[in-house]
XYZ file of C-alpha atoms in Angstrom:
475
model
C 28.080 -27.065 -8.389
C 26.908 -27.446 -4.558
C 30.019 -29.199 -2.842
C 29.144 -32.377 -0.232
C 29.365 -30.544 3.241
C 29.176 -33.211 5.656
C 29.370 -32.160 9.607
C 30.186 -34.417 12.635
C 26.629 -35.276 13.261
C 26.090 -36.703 10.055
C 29.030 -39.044 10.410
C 27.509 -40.209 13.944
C 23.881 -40.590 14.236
C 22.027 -41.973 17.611
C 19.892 -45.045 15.926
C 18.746 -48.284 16.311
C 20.266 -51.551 14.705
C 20.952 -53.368 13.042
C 22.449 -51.160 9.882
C 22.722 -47.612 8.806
C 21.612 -48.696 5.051
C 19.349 -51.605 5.634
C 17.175 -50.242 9.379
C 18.007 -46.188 9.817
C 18.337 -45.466 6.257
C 14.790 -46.317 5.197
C 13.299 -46.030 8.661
C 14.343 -42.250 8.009
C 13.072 -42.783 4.393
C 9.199 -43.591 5.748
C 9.357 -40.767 8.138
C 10.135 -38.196 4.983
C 7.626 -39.977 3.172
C 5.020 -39.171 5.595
C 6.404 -35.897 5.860
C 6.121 -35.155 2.106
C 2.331 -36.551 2.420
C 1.818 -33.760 5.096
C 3.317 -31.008 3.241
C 1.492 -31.993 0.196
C -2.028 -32.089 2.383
C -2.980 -35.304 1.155
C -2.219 -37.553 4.553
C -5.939 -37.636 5.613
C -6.353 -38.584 2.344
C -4.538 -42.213 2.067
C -6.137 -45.197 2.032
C -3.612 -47.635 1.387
C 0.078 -47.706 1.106
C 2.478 -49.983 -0.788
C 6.617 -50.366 -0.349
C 8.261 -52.163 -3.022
C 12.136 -52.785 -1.381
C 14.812 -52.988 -4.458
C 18.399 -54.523 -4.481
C 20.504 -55.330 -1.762
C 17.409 -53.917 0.661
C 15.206 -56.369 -0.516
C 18.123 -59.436 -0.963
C 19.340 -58.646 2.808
C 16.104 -56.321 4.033
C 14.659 -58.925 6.297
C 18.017 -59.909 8.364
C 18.955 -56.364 8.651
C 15.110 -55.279 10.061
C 14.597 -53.384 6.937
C 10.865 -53.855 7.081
C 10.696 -53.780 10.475
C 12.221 -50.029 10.271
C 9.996 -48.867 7.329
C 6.858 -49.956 9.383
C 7.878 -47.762 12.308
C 9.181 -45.011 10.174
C 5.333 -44.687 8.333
C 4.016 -45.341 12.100
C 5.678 -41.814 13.513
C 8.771 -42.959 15.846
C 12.047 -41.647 15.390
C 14.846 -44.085 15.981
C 16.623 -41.897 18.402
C 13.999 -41.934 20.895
C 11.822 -44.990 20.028
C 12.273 -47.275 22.981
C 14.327 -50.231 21.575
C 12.658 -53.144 23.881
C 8.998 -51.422 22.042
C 9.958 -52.781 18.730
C 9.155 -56.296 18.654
C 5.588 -55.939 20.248
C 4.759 -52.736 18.241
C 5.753 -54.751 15.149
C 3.454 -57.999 16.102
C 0.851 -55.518 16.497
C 0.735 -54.040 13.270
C 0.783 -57.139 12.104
C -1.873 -58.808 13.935
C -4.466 -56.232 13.622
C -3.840 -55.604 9.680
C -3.542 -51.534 10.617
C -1.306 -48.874 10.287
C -1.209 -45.441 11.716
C 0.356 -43.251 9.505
C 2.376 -40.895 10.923
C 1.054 -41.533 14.036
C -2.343 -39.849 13.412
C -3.997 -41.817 10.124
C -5.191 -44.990 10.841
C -4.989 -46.961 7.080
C -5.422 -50.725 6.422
C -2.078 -52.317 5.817
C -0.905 -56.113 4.870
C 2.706 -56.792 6.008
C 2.450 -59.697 3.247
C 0.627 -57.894 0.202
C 1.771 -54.324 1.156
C 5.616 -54.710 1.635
C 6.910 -56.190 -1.484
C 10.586 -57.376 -1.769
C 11.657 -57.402 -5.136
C 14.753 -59.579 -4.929
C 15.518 -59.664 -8.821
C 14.873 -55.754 -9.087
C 17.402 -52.710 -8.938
C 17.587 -49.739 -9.638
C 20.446 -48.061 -11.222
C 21.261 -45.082 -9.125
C 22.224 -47.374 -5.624
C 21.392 -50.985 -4.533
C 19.312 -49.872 -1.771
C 15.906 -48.496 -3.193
C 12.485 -47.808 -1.648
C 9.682 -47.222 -3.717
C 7.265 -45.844 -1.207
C 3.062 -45.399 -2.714
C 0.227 -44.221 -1.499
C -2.831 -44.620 -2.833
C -6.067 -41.451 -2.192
C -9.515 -41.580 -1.546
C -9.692 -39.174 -4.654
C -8.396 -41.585 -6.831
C -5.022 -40.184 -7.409
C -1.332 -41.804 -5.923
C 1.722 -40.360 -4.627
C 4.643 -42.360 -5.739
C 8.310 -41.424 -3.967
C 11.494 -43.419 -4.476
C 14.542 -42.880 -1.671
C 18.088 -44.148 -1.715
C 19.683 -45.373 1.300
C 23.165 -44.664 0.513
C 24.879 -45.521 4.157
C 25.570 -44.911 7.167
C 22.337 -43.342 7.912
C 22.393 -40.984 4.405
C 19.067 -40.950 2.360
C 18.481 -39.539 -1.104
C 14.850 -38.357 -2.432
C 14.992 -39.439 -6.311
C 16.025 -36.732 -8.174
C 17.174 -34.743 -5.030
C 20.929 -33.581 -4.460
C 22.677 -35.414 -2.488
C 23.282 -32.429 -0.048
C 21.261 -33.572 2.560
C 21.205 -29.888 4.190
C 21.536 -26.515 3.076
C 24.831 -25.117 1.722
C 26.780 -23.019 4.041
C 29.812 -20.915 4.413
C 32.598 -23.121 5.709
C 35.832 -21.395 6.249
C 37.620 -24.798 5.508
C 36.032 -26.456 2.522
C 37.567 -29.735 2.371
C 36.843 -32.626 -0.077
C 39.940 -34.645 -0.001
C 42.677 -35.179 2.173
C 44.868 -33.080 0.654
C 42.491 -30.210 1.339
C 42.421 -30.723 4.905
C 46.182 -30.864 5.139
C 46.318 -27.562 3.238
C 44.503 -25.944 5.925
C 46.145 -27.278 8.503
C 49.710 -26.025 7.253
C 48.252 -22.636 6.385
C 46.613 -22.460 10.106
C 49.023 -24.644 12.358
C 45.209 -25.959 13.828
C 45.213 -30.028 14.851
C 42.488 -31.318 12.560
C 40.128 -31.671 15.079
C 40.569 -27.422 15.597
C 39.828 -27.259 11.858
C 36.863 -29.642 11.954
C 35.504 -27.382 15.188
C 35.449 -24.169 13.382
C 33.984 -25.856 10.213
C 31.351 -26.992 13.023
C 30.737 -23.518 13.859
C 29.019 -22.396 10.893
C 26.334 -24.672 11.755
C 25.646 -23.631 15.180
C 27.758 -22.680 18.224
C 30.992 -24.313 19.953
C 29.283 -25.271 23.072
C 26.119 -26.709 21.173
C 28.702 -28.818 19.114
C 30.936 -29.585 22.340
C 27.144 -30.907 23.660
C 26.274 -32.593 20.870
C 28.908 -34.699 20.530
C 29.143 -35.438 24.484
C 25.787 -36.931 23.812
C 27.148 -39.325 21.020
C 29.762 -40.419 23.607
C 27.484 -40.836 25.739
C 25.089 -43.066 23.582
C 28.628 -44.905 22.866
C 29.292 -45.945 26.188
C 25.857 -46.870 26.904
C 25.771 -48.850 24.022
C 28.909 -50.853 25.167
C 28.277 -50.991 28.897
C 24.776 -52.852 28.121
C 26.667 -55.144 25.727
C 29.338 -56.348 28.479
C 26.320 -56.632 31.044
C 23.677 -58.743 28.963
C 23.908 -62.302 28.393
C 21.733 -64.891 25.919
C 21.867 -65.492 21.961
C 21.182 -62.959 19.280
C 17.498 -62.931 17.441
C 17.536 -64.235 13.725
C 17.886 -67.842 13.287
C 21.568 -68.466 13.972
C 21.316 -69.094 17.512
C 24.718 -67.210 17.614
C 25.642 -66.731 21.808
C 26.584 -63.131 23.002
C 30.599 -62.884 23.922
C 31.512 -60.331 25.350
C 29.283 -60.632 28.470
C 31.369 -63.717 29.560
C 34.736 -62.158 28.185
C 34.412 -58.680 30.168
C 33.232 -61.082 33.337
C 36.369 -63.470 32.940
C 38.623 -60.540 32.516
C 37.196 -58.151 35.572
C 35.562 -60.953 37.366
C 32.024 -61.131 38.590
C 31.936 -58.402 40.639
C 28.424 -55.917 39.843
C 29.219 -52.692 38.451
C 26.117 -50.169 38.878
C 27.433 -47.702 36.451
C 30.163 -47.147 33.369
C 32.795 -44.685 35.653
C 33.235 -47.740 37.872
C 33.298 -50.221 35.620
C 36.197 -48.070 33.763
C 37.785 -48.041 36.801
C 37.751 -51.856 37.421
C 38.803 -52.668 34.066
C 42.240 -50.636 34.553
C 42.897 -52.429 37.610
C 43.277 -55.758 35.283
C 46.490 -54.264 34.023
C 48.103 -53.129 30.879
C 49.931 -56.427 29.112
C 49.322 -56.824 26.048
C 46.965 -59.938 26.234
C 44.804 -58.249 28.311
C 44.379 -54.976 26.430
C 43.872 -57.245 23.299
C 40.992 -58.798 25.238
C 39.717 -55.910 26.500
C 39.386 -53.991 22.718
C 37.831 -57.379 21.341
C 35.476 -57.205 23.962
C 34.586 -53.862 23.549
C 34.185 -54.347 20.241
C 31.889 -57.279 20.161
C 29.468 -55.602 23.126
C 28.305 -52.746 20.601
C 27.671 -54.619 17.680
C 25.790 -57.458 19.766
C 23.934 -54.743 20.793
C 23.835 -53.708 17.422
C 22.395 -57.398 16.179
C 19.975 -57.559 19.001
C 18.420 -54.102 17.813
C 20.028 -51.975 20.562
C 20.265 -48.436 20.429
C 23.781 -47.407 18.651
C 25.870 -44.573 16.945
C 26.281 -44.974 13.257
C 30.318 -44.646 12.956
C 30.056 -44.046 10.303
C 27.604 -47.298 10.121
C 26.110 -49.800 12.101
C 27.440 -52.463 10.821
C 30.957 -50.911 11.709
C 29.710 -49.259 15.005
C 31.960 -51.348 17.655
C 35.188 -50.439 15.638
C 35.393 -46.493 16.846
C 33.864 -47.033 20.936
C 36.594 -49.653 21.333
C 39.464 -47.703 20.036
C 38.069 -44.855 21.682
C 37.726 -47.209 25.162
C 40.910 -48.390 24.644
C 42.258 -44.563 24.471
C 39.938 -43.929 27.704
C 41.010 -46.687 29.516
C 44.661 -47.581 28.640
C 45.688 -44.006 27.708
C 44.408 -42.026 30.201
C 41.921 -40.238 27.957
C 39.413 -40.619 30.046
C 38.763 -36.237 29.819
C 35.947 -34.302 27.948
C 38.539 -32.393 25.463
C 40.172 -35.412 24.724
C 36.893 -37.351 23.960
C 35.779 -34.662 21.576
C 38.907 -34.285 20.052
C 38.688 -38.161 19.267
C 35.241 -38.283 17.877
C 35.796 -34.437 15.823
C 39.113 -36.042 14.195
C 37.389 -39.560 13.422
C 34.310 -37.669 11.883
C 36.476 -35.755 9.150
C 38.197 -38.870 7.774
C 34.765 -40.740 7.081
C 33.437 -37.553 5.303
C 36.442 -37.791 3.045
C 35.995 -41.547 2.212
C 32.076 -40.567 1.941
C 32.721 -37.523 -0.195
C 35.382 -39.533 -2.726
C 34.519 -43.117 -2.293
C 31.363 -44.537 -0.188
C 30.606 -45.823 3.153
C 28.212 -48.118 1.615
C 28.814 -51.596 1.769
C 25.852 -52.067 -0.861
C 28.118 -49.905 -2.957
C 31.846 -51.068 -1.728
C 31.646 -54.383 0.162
C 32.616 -54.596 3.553
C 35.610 -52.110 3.231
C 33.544 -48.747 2.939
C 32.268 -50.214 6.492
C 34.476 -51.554 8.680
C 37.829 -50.191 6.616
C 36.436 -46.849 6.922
C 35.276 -46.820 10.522
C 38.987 -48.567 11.133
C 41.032 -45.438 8.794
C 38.376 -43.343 10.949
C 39.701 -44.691 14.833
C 43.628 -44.816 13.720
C 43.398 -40.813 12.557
C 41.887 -39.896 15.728
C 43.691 -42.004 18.213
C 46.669 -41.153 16.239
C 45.861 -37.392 16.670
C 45.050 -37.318 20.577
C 48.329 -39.709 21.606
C 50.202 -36.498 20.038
C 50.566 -37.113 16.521
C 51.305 -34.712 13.801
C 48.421 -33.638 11.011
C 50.586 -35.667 8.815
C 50.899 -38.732 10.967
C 47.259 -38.782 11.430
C 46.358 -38.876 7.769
C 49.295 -41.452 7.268
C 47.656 -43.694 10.407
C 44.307 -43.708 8.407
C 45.874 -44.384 4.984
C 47.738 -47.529 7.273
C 44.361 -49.149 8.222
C 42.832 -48.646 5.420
C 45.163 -49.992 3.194
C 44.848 -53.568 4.598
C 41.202 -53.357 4.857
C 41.280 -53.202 1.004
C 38.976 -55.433 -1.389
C 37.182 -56.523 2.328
C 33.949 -58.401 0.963
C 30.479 -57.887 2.680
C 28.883 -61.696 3.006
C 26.774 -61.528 5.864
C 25.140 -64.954 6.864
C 21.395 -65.033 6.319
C 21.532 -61.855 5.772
C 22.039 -60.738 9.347
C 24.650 -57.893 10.967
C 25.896 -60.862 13.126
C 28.650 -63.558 10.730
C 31.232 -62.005 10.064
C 30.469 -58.535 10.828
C 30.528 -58.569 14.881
C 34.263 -60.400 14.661
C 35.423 -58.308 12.068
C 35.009 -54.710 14.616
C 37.619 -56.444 16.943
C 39.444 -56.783 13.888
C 39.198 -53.603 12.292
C 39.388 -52.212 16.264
C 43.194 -53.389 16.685
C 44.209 -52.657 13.053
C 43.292 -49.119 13.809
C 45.654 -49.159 16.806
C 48.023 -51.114 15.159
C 48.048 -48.257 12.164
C 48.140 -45.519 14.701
C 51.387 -47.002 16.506
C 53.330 -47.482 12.946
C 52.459 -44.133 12.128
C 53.546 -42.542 15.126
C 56.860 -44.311 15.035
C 57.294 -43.105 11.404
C 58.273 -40.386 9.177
C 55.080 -39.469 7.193
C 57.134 -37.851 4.697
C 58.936 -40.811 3.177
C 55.693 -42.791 3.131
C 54.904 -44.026 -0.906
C 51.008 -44.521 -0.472
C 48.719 -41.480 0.417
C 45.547 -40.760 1.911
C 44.196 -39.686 -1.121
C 45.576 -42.607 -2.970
C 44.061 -45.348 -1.166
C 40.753 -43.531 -1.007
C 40.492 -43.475 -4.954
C 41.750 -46.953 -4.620
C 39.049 -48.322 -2.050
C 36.441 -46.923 -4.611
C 38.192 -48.307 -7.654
C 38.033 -51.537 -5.959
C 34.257 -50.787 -5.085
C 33.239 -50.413 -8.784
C 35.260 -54.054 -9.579
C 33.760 -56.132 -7.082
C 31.165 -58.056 -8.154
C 27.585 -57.628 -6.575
C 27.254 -61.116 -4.771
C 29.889 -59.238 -2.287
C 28.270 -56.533 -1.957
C 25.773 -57.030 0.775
C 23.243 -59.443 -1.084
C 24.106 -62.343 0.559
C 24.687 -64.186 -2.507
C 28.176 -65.012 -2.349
C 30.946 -65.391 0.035
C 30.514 -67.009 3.369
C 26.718 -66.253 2.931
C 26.734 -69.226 0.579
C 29.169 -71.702 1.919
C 27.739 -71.881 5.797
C 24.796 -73.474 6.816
C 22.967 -71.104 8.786
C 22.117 -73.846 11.090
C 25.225 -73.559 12.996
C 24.838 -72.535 16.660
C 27.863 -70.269 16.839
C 30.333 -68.194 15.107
């Protein structure tokens, strides 16, 4: 049986918003779809193509972008480098002009009203979030493909395995927490060591170290725009951007030109706690605003969670004097191994688990690794990520008209100062007397997944989704 080998760069993925399972997860769908036409030599071939949208993607698709992302998945962009302010005019074009260029090279006649179906009473039993992608010859023949968007980014190819990549040699195969602790004690290695030589058997340390100095890097781009950029997010709520007038009531309105003196600034407002509350709200809210307003993010470990790990992270740069390479990777390494064991024994889907496998995870995710680089021991760090995600438990997933905006953008400051809230408790106890394990509240999360009923699961159909008109101007 091929084991679930999940590396750092799966857990955090440069994308565009607004969610991992609703916009990158079938954006990266189309582009394999295309791909599969090319290897099969039939792309000069198609004439036509259809997308029937199942489940939760078709309940929630058009507030999360889901057909916006499908469109420019078939078109040829990838959502890493696809310039985000391109979107909305490449979108009204393809619209306009009844054409699509497949792949970038096919021109085919397309119908954003006949040719991209959502099937809101349809599912499909393997996951909520189902694309049916077909494509119709000149021959005569059709190519049907149906993918899975399973979170934070992860697609599945019906009747694929859900290895994404192929199997290697990892010198510490871990699938649950008890796994990774086991190595640890046989090694003496931090977990974020252990993660980095797992790393290695994908490519090199310094191609790693790189790699994940880019995430950071998308991170604090991500959040710098979102504390610079006022106005009101796109979808029909009319909901006002926050953090742009918190970050200039906290700092003032001096103009920052870049994020190293912005940093700066910000640890010049001081260190009470009121302020550093303020300040990891704020930082919070400025990624996913970005996230709502189809910025460029990092799934971590999705979008709809993204704020929760930059503004823990922040907080550890800013208020902690983390503000150093190692101590950045460290972070992000240590963060990326807890999701992989919630992905590998529960889900990260909130389709699947309700809100929990998002912003509970990405919480369990920032209070391991801030728990880790503030000195804690292996044991301490797995005990700070059982800690926040323990109260994240049964956490429904209700968004408002179907958008990444009510509750989801308040609920990363929440899940933000739980995680450092965990992390403290943690450090200031004995991990050995504690009566709830990692492991434990992992198979309880997904226990609690498989109970919940599906209105809570990302459709929209129950929850605050249902009792707020989604005329209100703000949150």
């Amino acid at each position: 049986m091929q084991r679930e080998q999940i590396s750092v760069f799966d857990m955090f993925k440069i994308g565009i918003g607004p969610s991992s399972s609703h916009t990158l997860g079938p954006w990266r769908a189309a582009e394999q779809f295309v791909q599969s036409l090319v290897q099969q030599d039939v792309l000069p071939l198609v004439e036509q193509v259809q997308i029937l949208l199942y489940g939760s993607l078709a309940k929630t698709g058009h507030g999360h972008g889901t057909d916006i992302a499908i469109l420019l998945g078939l078109s040829g962009d990838d959502p890493v480098t696809f310039e985000v302010d391109q979107v909305t005019p490449k979108i009204a074009n393809i619209t306009l002009s009844h054409q699509l260029i497949l792949g970038g090279v096919k021109p085919i006649g397309f119908s954003v009203a006949n040719d991209l179906l959502f099937l809101y009473n349809e599912s499909l039993p393997f996951h909520p979030n189902a694309v049916t992608f077909q494509a119709f010859l000149l021959n005569g023949k059709a190519i049907s493909e149906t993918y899975y968007s399973i979170g934070g980014g992860f697609v599945v190819k019906d009747g694929a395995s859900t290895q994404s990549k192929q199997e290697v040699d990892l010198p510490f195969p871990i699938d649950t927490a008890s796994d990774l602790l086991h190595w640890c004690i046989k090694t003496g290695l931090k977990i974020s060591e252990v993660v980095m030589e797992n790393e290695l058997a994908w490519r090199t340390e310094q191609e790693t170290r790189t790699g994940v100095l880019n995430i950071f890097k998308a991170l604090k781009e991500c959040m710098y725009r979102g504390c610079h950029t006022t106005g009101h997010l796109p979808g029909g709520l009319n909901v006002a951007r926050r953090a742009f007038k918190l970050n200039s009531k906290l700092i003032g309105n001096n103009a920052y030109t870049n994020y190293d003196e912005w940093v700066t600034a910000i640890r010049k407002t001081g260190e009470g706690f009121k302020n550093t509350l303020d300040w990891v709200s704020c930082f919070a809210l400025a990624v996913n605003e970005e996230n709502a307003s189809f910025g460029r993010v990092v799934t971590a470990p999705t979008n709809g969670a993204a704020g929760v790990i930059p503004a823990v992270l922040q907080y550890y740069i800013v208020f902690c004097d983390g503000n150093t390479e190692e101590k950045i990777i460290q972070f992000l390494l240590t963060a990326s191994e807890i999701g992989s064991i919630f992905k590998k024994g529960a889900t990260i889907s909130a389709a699947m688990g309700g809100c929990q496998a998002e912003i509970g995870v990405s919480s369990a995710m920032a209070a391991a690794a801030l728990t880790e680089c503030l000195g804690g021991t292996q044991r301490q760090v797995l005990m700070a990520a059982e800690i926040a995600m323990e109260h994240h438990l049964g956490l429904t997933c209700d968004p408002i008209g179907g958008l990444v905006q009510i509750p989801c953008i308040e609920r990363n400051t929440m899940g933000a100062i739980k995680a450092i809230t965990a992390s403290q408790l943690a450090l200031q106890s004995n991990p050995e007397k504690a009566k709830v394990s990692l492991d434990a509240v992992v198979k309880t999360m997904w226990q609690t997944a498989l109970d919940m009923n599906s209105k809570y699961k990302e459709t929209s159909d129950g929850g605050l989704a249902i009792n707020i008109p989604i005329s209100l101007p703000e949150c």
